[in-house]
Short mmCIF file of C-alpha atoms and ligand atoms in Angstrom, two decimals:
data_model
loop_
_atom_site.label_atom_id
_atom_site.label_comp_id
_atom_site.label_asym_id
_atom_site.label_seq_id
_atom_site.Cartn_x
_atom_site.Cartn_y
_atom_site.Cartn_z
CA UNK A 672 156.88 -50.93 100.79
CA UNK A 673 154.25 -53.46 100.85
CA UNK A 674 154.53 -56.82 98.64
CA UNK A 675 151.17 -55.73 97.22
CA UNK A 676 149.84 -57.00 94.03
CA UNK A 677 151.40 -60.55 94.14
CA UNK A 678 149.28 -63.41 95.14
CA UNK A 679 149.60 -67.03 93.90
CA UNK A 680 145.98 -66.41 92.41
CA UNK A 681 146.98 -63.75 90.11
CA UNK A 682 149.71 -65.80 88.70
CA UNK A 683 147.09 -68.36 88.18
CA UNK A 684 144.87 -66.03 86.45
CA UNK A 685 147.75 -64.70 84.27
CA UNK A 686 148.41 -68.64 83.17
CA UNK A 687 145.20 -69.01 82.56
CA UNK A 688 144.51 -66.11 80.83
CA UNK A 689 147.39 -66.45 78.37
CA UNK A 690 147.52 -70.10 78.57
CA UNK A 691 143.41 -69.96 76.72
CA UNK A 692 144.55 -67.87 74.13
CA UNK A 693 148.28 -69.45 73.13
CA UNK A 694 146.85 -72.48 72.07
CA UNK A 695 145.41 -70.51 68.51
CA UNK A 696 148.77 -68.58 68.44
CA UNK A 697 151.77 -69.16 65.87
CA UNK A 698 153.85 -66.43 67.96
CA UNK A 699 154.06 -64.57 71.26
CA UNK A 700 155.80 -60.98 71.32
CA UNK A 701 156.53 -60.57 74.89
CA UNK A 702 157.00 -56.55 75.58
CA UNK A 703 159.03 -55.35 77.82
CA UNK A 704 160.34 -51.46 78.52
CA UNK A 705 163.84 -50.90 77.47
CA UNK A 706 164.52 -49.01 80.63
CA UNK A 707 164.16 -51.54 82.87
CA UNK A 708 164.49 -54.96 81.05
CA UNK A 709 164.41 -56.91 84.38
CA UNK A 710 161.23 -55.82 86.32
CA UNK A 711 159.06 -55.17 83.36
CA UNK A 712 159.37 -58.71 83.06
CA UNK A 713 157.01 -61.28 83.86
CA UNK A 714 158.32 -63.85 85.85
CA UNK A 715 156.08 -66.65 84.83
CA UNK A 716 156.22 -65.86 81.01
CA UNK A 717 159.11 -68.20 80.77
CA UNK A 718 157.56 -70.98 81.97
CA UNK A 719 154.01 -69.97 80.14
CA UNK A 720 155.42 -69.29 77.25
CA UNK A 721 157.58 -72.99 76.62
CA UNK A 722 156.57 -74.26 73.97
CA UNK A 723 155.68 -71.42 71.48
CA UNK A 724 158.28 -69.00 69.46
CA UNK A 725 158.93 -65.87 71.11
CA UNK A 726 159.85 -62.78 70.56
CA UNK A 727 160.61 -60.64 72.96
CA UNK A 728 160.59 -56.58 71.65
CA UNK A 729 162.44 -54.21 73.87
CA UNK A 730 159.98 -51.08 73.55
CA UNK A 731 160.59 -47.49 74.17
CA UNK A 732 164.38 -47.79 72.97
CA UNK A 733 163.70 -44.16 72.37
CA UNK A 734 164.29 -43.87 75.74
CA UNK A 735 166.61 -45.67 76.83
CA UNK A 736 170.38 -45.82 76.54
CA UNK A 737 171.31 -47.15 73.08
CA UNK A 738 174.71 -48.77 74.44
CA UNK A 739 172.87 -50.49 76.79
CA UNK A 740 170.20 -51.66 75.12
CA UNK A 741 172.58 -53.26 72.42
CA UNK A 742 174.55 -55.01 75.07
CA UNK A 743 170.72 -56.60 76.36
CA UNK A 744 170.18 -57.44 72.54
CA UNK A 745 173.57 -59.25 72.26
CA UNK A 746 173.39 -60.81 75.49
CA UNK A 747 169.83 -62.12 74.16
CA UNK A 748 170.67 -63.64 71.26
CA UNK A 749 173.67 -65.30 72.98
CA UNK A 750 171.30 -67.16 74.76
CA UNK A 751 169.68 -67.99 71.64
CA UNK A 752 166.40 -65.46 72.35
CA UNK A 753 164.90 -63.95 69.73
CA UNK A 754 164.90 -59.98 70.43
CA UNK A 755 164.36 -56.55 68.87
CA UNK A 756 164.54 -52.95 70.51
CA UNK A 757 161.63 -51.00 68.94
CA UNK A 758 159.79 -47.37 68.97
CA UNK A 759 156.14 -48.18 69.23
CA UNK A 760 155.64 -44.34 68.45
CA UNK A 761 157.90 -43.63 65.33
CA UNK A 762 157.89 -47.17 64.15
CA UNK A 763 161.44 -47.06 64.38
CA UNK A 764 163.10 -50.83 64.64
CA UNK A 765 159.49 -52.60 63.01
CA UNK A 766 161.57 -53.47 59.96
CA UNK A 767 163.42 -55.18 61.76
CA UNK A 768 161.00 -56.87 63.75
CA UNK A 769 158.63 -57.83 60.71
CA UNK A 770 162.07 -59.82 59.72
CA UNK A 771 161.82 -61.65 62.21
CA UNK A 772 158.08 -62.34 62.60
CA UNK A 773 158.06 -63.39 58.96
CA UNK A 774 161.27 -65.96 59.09
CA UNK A 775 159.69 -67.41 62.31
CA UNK A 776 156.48 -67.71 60.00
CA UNK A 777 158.25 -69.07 57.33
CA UNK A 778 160.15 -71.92 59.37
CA UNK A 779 156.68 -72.92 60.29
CA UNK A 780 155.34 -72.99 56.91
CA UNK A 781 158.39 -74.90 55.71
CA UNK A 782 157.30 -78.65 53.71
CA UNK A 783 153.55 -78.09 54.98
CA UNK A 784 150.72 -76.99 53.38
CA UNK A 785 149.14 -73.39 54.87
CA UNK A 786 146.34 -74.38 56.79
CA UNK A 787 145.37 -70.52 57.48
CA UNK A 788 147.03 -67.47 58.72
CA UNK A 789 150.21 -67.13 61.04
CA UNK A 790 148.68 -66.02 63.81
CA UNK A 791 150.49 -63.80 66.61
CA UNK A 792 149.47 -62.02 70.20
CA UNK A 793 151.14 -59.38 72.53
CA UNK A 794 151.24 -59.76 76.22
CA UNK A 795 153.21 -58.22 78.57
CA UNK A 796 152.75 -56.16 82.17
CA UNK A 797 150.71 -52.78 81.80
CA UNK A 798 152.06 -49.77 80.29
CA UNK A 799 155.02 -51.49 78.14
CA UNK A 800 152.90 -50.31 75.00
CA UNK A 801 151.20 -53.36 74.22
CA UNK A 802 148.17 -51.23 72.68
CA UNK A 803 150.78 -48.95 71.39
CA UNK A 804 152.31 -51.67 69.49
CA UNK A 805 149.00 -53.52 68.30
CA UNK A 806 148.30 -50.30 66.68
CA UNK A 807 151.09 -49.76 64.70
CA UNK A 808 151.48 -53.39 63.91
CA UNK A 809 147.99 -53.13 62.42
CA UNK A 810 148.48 -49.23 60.95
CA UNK A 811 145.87 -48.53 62.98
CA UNK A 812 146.01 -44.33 64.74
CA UNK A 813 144.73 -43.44 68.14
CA UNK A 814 144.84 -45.71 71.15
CA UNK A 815 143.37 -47.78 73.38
CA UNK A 816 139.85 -46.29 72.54
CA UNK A 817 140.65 -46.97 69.21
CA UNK A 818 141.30 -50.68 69.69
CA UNK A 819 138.07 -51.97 67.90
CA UNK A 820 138.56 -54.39 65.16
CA UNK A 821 138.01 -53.72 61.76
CA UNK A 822 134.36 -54.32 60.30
CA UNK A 823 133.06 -56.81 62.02
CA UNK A 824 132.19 -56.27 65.79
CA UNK A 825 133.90 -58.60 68.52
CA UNK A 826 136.06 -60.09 65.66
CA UNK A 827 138.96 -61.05 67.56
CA UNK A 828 141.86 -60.99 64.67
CA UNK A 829 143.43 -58.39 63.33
CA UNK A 830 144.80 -58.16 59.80
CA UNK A 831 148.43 -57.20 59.09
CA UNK A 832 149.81 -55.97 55.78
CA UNK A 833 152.28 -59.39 55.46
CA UNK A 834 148.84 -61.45 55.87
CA UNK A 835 149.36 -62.68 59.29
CA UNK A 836 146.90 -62.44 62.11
CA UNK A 837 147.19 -60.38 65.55
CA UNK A 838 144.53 -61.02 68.57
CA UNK A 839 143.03 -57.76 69.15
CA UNK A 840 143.86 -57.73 72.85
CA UNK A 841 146.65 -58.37 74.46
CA UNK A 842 147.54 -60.50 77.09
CA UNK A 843 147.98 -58.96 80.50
CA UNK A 844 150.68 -60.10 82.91
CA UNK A 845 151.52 -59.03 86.26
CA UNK A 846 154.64 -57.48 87.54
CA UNK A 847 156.23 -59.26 90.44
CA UNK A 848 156.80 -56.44 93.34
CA UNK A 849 158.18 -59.18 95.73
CA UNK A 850 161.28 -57.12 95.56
CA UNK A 851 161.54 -54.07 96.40
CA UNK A 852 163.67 -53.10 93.71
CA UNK A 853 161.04 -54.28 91.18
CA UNK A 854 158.04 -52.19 92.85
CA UNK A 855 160.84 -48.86 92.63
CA UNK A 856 161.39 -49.51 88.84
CA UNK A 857 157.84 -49.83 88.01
CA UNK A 858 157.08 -46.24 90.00
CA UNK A 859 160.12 -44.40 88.35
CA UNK A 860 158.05 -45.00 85.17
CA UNK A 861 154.86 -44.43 86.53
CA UNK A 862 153.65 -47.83 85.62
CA UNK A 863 152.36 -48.73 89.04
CA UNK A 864 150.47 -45.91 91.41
CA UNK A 865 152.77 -43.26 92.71
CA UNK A 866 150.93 -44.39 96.48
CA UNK A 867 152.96 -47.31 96.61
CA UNK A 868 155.78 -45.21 97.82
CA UNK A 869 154.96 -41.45 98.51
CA UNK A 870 156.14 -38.96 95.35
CA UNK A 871 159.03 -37.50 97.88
CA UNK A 872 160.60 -40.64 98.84
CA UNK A 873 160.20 -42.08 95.13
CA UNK A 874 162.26 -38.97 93.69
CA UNK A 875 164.85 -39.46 96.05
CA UNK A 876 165.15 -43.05 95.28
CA UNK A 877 165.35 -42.14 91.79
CA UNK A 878 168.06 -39.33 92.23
CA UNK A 879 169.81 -41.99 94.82
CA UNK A 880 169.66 -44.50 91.42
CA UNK A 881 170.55 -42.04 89.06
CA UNK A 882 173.61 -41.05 91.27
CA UNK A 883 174.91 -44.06 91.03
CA UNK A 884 174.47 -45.34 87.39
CA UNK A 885 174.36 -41.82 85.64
CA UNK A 886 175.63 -38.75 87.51
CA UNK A 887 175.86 -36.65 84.11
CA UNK A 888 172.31 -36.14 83.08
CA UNK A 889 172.10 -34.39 87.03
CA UNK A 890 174.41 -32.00 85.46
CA UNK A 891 173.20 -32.05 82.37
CA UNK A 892 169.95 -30.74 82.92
CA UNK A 893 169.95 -29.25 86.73
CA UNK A 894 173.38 -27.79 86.92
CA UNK A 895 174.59 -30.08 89.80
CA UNK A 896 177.55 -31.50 90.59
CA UNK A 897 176.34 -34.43 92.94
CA UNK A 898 179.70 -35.75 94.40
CA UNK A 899 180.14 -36.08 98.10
CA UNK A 900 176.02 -35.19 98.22
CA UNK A 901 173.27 -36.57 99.96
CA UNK A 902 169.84 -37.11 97.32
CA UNK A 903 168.09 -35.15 100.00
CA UNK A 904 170.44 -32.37 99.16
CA UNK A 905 170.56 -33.00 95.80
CA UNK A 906 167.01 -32.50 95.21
CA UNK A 907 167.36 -29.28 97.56
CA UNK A 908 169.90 -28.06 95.02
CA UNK A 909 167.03 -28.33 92.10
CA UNK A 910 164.67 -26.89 94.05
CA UNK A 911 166.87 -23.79 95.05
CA UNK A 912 167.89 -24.03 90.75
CA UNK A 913 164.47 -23.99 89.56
CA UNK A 914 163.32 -21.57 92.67
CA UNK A 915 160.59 -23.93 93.91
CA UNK A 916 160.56 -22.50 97.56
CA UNK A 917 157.85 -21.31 100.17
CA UNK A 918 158.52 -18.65 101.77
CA UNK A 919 157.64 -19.98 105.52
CA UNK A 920 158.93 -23.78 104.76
CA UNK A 921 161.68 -23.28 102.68
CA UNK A 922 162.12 -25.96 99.61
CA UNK A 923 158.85 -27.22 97.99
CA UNK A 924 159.65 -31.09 98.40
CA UNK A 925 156.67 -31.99 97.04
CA UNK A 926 156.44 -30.19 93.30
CA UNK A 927 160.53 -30.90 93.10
CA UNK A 928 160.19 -34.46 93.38
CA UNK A 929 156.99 -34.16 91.11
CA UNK A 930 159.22 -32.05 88.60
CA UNK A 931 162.12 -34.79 89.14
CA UNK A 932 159.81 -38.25 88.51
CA UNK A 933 158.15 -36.22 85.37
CA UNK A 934 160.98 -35.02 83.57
CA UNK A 935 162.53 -38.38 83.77
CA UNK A 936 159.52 -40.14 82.63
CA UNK A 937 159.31 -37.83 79.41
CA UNK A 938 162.36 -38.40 79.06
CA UNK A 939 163.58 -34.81 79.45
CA UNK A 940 166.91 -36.09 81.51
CA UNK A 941 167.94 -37.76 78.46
CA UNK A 942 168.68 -42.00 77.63
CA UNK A 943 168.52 -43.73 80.29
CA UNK A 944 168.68 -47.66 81.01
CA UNK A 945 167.49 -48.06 84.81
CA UNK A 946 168.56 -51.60 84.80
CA UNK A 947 172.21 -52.19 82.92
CA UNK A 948 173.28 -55.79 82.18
CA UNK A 949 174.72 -56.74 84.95
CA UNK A 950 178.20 -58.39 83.53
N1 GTP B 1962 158.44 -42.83 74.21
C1 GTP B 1962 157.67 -43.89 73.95
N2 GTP B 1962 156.46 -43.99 74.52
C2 GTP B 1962 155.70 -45.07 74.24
C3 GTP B 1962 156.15 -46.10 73.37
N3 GTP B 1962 155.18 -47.04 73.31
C4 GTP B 1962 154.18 -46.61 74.09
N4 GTP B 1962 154.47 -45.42 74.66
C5 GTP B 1962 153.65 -44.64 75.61
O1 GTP B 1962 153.54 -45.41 76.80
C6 GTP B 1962 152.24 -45.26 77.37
C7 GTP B 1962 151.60 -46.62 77.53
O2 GTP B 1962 151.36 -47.17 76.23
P1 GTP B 1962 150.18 -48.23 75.94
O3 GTP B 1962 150.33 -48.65 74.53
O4 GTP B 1962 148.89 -47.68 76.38
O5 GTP B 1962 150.66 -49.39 76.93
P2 GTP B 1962 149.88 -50.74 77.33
O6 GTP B 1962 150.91 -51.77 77.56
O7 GTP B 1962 148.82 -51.03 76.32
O8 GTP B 1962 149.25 -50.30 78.70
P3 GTP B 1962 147.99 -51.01 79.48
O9 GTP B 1962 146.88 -51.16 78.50
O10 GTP B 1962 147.69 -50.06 80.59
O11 GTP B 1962 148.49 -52.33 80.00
C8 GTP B 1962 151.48 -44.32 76.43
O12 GTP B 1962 151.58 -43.02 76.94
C9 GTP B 1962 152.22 -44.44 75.12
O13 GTP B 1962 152.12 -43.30 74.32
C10 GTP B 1962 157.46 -45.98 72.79
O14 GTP B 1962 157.96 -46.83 72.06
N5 GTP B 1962 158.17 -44.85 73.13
MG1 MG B 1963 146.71 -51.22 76.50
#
């Protein structure tokens, strides 16, 4: 695998980029995916992000592993890091967050006079649910070709119940592939192009990684008991379960490992945090 995607310009486009639009922000909720709390993060943010309260929202805790999640949560605000797990799709864990955004706005409004509205922006690498979030933060349905603001066109604020302000888009950051356990993270989602590493050889990476941190949800939803196996055999095994053979070749690699990659990503093989704290 290549180290595509990561050139000192980009970073400087990302600071830019976000650096323009912080300056008329109160608050930055930094989104990351639940599954994998380490790559889906931006490793500039930190440094972008100094000076301005953050929060950073864990989303798609609906798929995820709940114990694990809570253990990134409490290892979070140990640190002192402000950070919710949320479901950008049910709305489940916005209570929460709006707790949050509103003490943070409070603090600020503390012994001053309110200028004007607390005003907040997204960012985070594509396909966290940035958009996803926006729009329920806002009540707004539909997605991304829904994301026009209100009344007025090119109005770049968007009106929350609580009276605070959100920028209509978010920012964009770039994932960091320089490790090649980053770049296999972000294609076991299917957040980065499946040509970065061909579908075969990404399914057995991901039954090689699910192997190793959950063997179970093999068994639970293929039937296979994966000790003392190869992945190569292992994804033989589903293919000879779910009868996806050719007669003259044998096992259909190719529509297993789609099978594999999709059911994962829909979370068919149940909860799963790719990335545990490491203790
Ligand atoms: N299960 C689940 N899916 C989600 C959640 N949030 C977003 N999604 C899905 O994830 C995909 C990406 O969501 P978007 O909101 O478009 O993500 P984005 O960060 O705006 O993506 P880009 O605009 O491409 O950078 C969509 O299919 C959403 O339906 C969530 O909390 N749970
Ligand atoms: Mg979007």
């Amino acid at each position: 695998m290549n180290n595509i995607n990561w050139y000192p310009g980009h970073m400087k486009k990302t600071r830019e980029l976000i650096e323009g639009h912080l300056k008329k922000v109160d608050l930055v909720l930094e989104v990351i995916d639940a599954r994998i709390p380490v790559s889906s993060k931006n490793p500039v943010i930190d440094s972008v992000v100094l000076h301005k309260p953050r929060i950073t929202v864990f989303n798609k805790a609906d798929l995820s592993d709940p114990k694990e999640t809570k253990k990134w949560l409490r290892s979070y605000r140990e640190q002192g890091i402000s950070a919710v797990a949320v479901n950008s799709l049910s709305g489940e864990g916005f209570p929460a967050l709006y707790k949050r955004m509103e003490g943070l706005r409070d603090l600020k409004n503390k012994d001053k006079p309110v200028k004007r509205p607390f005003r907040i922006m997204v960012v985070g690498i594509p396909n966290v649910g940035k958009s996803s979030l926006i729009n329920r933060l806002v009540k707004r349905k539909g997605t991304a070709t829904g994301n026009r603001p209100g009344v007025t066109k090119g109005k770049q604020w968007l009106l929350m119940d609580n009276g605070m302000e959100l920028l209509d888009t978010p920012g964009i950051l770039w994932p960091k592939f320089t490790h090649r356990k980053t770049g296999l993270a972000l294609g076991f989602l299917g957040s980065i192009k499946d040509e970065i590493l061909d579908t075969e050889s990404l399914a057995l990476e991901l039954i090689k990684e699910l192997m190793k941190i959950k063997p179970e949800v093999l068994w639970d939803r293929y039937r296979i008991e994966t000790e003392n196996m190869t992945p190569l055999e292992v994804m033989e095994a589903i293919a000879k379960n779910r009868g996806y053979l050719r007669k003259a070749e044998g096992v259909d690699y190719e529509r297993t490992a789609r099978t594999v990659l999709d059911e994962f990503r829909k979370g068919k093989l149940g909860r799963i945090t790719l990335e545990p704290l490491e203790e």
